[in-house]
PDB file of C-alpha atoms in Angstrom:
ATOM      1  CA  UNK A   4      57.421 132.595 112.835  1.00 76.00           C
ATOM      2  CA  UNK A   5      54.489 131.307 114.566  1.00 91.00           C
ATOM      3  CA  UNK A   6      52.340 128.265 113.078  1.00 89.00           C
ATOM      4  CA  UNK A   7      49.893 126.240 113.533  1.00 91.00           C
ATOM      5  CA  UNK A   8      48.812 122.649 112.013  1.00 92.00           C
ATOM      6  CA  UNK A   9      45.739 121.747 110.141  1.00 95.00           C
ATOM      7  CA  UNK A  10      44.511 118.573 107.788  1.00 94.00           C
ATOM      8  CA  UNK A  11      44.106 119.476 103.948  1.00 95.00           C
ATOM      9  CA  UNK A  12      41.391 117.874 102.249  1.00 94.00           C
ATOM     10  CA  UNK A  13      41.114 118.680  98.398  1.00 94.00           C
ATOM     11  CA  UNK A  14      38.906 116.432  96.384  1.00 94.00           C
ATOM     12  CA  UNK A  15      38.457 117.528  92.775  1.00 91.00           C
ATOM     13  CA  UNK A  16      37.960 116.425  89.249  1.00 88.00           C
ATOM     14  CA  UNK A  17      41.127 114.854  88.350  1.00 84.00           C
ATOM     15  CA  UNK A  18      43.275 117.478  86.112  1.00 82.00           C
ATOM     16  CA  UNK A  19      46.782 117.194  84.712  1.00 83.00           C
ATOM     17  CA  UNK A  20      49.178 119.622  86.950  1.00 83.00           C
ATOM     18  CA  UNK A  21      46.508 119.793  90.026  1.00 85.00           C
ATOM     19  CA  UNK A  22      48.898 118.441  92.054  1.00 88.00           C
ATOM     20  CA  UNK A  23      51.195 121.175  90.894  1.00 88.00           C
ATOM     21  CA  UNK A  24      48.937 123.985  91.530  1.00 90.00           C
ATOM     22  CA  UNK A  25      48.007 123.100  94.661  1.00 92.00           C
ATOM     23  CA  UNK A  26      51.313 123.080  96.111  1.00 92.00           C
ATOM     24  CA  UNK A  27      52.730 125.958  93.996  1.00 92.00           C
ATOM     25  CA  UNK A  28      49.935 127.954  95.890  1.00 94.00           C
ATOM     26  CA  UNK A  29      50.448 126.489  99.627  1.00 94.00           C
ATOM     27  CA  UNK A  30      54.795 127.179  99.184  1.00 94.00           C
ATOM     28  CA  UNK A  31      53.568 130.590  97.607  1.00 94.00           C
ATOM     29  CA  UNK A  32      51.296 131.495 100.759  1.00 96.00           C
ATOM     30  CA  UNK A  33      53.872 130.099 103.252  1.00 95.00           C
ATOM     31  CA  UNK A  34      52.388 126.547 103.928  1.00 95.00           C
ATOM     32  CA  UNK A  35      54.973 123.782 104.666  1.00 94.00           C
ATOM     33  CA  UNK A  36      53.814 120.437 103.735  1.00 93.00           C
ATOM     34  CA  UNK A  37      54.050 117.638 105.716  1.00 89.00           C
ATOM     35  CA  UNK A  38      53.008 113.924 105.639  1.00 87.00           C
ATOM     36  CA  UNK A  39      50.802 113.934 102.128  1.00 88.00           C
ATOM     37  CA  UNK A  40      48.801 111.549  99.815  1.00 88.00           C
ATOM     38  CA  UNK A  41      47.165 111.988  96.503  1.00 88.00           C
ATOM     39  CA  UNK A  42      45.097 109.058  94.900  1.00 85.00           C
ATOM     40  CA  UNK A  43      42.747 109.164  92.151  1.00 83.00           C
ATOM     41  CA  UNK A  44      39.230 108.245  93.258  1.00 82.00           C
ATOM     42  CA  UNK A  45      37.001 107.524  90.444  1.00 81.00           C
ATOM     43  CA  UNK A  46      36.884 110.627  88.121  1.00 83.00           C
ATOM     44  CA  UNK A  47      38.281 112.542  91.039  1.00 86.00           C
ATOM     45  CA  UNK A  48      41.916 113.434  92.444  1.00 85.00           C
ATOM     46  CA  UNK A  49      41.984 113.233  96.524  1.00 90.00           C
ATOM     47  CA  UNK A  50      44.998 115.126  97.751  1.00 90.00           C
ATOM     48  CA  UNK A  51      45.529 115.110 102.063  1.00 91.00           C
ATOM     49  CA  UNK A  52      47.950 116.348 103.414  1.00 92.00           C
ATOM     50  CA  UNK A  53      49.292 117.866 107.324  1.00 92.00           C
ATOM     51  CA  UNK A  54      50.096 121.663 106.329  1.00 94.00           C
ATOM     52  CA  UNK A  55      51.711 123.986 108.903  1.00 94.00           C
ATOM     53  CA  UNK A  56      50.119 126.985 107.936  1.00 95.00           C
ATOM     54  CA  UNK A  57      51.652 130.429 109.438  1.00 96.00           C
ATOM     55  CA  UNK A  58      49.367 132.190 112.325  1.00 94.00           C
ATOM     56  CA  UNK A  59      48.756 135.532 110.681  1.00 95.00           C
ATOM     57  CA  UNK A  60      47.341 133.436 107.309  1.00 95.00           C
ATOM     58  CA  UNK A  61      43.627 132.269 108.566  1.00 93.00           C
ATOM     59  CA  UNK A  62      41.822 129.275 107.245  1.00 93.00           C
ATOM     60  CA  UNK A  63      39.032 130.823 105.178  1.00 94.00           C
ATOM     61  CA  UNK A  64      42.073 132.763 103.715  1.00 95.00           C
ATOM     62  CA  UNK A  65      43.838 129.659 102.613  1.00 95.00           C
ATOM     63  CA  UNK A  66      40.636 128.399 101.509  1.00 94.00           C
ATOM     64  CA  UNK A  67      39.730 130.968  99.306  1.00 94.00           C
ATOM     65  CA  UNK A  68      42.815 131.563  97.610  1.00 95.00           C
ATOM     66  CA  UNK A  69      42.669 127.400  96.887  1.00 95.00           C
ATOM     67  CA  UNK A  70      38.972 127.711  95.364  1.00 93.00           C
ATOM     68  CA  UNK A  71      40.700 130.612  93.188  1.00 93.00           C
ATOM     69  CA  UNK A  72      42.509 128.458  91.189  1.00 91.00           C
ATOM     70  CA  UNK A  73      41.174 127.515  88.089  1.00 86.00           C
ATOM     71  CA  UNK A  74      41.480 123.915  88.803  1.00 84.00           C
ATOM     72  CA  UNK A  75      40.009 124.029  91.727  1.00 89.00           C
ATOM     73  CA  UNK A  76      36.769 125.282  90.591  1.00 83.00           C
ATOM     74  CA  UNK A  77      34.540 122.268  91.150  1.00 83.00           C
ATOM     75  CA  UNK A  78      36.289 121.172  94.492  1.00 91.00           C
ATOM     76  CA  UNK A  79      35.969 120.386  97.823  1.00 94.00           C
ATOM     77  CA  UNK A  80      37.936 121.984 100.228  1.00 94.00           C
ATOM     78  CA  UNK A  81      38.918 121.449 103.816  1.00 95.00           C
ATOM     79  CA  UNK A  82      41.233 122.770 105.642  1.00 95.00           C
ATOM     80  CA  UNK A  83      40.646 121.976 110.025  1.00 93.00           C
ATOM     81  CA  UNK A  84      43.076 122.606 113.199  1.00 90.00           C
ATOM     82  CA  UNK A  85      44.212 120.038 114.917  1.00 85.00           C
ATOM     83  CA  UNK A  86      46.756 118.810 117.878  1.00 78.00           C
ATOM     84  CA  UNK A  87      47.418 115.766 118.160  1.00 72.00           C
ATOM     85  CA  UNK A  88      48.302 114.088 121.726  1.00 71.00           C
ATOM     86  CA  UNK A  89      52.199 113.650 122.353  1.00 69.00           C
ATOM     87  CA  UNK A  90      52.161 109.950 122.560  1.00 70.00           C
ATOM     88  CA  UNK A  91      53.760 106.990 120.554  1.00 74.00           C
ATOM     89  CA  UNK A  92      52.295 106.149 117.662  1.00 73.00           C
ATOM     90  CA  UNK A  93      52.282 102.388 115.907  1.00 75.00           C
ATOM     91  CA  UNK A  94      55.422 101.456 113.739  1.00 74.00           C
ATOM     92  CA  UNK A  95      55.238 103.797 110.455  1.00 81.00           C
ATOM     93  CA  UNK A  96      57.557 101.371 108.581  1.00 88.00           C
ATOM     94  CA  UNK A  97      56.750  99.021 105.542  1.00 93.00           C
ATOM     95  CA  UNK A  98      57.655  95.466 105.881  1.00 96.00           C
ATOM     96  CA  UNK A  99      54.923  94.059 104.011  1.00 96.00           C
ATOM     97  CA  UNK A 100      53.195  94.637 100.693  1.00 96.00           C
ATOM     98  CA  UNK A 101      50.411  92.876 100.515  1.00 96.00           C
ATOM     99  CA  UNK A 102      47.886  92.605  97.187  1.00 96.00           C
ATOM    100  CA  UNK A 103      44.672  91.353  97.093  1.00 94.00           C
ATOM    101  CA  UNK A 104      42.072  90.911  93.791  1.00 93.00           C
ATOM    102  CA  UNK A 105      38.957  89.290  93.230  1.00 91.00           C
ATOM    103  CA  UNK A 106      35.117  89.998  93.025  1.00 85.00           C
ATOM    104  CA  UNK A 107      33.794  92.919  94.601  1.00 81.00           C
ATOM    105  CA  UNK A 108      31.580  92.354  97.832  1.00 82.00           C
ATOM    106  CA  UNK A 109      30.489  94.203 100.612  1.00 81.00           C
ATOM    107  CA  UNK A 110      32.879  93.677 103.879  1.00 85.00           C
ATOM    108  CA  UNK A 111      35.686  93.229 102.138  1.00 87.00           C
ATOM    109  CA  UNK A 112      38.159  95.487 103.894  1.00 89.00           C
ATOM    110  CA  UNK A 113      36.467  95.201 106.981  1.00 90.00           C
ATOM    111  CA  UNK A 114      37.417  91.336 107.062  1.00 93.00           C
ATOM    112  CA  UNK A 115      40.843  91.994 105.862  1.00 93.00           C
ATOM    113  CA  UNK A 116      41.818  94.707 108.251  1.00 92.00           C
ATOM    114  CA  UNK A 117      40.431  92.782 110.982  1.00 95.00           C
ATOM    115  CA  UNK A 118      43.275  90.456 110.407  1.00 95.00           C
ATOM    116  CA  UNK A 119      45.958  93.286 110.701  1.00 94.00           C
ATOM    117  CA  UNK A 120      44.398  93.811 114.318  1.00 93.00           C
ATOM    118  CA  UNK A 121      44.512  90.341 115.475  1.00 95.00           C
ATOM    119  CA  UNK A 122      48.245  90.153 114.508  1.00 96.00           C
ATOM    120  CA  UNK A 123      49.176  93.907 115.806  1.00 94.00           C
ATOM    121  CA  UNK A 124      49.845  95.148 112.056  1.00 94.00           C
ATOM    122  CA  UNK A 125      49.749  98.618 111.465  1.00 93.00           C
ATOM    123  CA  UNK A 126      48.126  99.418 107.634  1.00 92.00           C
ATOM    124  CA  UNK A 127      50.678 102.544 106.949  1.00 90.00           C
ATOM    125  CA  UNK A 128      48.896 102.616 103.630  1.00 89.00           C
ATOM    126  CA  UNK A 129      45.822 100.976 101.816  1.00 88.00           C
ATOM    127  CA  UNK A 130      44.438 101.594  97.827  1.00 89.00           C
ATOM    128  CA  UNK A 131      41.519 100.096  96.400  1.00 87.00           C
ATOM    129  CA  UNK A 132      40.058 100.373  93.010  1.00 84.00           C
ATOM    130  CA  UNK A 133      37.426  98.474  91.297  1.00 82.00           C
ATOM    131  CA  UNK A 134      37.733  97.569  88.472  1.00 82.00           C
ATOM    132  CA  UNK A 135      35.511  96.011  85.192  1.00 78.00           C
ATOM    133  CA  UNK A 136      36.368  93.184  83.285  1.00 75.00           C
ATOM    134  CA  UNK A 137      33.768  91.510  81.030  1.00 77.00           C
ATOM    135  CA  UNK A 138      30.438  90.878  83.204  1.00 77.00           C
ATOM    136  CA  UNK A 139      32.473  90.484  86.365  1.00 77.00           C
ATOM    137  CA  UNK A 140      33.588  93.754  88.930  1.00 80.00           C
ATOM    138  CA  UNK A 141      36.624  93.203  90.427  1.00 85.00           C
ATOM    139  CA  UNK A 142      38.225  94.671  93.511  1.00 87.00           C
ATOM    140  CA  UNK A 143      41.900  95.183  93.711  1.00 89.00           C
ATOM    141  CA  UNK A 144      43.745  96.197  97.019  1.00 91.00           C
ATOM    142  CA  UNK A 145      47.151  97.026  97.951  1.00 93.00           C
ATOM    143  CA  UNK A 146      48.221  97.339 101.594  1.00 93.00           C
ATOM    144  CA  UNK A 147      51.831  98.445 102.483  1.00 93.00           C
ATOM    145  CA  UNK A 148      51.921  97.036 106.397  1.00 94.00           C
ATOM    146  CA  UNK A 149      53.725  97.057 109.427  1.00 95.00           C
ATOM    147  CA  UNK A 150      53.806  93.474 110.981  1.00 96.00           C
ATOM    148  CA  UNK A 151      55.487  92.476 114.020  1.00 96.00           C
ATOM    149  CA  UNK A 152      58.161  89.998 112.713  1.00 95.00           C
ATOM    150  CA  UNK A 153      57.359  86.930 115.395  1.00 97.00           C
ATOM    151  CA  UNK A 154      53.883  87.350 114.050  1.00 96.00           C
ATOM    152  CA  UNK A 155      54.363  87.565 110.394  1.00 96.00           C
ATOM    153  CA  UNK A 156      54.113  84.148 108.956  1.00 96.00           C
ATOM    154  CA  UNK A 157      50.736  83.536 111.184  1.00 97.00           C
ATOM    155  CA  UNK A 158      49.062  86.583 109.811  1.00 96.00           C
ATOM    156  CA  UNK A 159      49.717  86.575 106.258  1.00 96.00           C
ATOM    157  CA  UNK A 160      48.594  82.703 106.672  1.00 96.00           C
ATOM    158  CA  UNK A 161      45.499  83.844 108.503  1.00 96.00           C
ATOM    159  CA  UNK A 162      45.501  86.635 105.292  1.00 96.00           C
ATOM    160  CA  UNK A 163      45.827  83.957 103.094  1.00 95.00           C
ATOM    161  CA  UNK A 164      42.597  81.924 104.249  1.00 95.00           C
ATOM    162  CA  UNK A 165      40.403  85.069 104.846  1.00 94.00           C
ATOM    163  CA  UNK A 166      41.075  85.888 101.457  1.00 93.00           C
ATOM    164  CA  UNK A 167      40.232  83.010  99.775  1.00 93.00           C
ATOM    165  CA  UNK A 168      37.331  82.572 101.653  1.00 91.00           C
ATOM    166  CA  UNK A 169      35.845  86.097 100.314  1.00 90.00           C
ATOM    167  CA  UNK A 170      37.225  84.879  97.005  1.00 89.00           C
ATOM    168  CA  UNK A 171      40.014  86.821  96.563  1.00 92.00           C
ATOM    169  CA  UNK A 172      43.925  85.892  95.511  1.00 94.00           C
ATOM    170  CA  UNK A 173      46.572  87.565  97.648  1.00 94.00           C
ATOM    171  CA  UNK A 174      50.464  88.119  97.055  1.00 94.00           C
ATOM    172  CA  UNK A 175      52.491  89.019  99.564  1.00 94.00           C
ATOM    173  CA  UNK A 176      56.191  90.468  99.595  1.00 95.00           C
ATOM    174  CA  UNK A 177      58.213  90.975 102.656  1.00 93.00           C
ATOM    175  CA  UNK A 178      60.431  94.160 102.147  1.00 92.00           C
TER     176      UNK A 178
END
């Protein structure tokens, strides 16, 4: 059977059993589901995911038969084609977990990935939340990482001093 591959965007008041519906209905139409993530956002549930959606089933189709479920009512959907170049892709394995918390600030993540770069470590996957406690707004982050092993101890160091100077405490675990 012939396919083709889009990105699934579904961003919708959080619900018990959304994640359930939403792939009940994509097996039930066909879909296969690849790569996926779900993450609650504030009051909301994000759900992405790389579907490879069968040709004769269009993309307004799939669309409209998501916004038919009942949970689905106050979402927003996206469903685009894509093809992705045939080239090699950074390292897609975890060696590092890496947690950061402190007070909220603007430029936070942009400091902290910057490090990644420097050192040639691939961010396979990154959650933030803030977070309230008392008169303060904290900012918690958890990175699962690829380093490059010769380069490891240098960036986690150079992690280590970034993140104190934003005023944040870091742990780190090597997997």
């Amino acid at each position: 059977m012939a396919t083709y591959k889009a990105l699934l965007t579904v961003f919708s008041p959080d619900r018990v059993g959304l994640i359930s519906e939403v792939t009940g209905l994509l097996f039930d139409h066909g879909v296969n589901i690849g790569d996926t993530s779900f993450s609650i956002l504030g009051k909301g549930g994000g759900f992405n995911s790389i579907v490879e959606i069968p040709q004769d089933l269009s993309e307004q189709d799939l669309i409209n038969a998501l916004k038919s479920l009942a949970s689905l009512i106050d979402a927003d959907i996206d469903l685009k084609r894509f093809s992705l170049p045939d080239q090699e892709a950074p390292p897609k394995s975890v060696t590092h977990q890496i947690w950061f918390e402190g007070s909220d600030q603007p430029g936070l993540l942009a400091r902290i990935s910057e490090v990644f770069t420097d050192f040639g470590g691939n961010i396979i996957s990154l959650k933030s939340e803030q977070r309230h406690n008392q008169d303060e707004r904290l900012y918690i982050t958890q990175i699962d990482a690829n380093i490059p092993p010769e380069r490891a101890s240098n960036c986690l160091a150079t992690l280590a001093n970034t993140a104190a100077g934003l005023g944040q405490k870091i742990s780190a675990q090597q997997l």
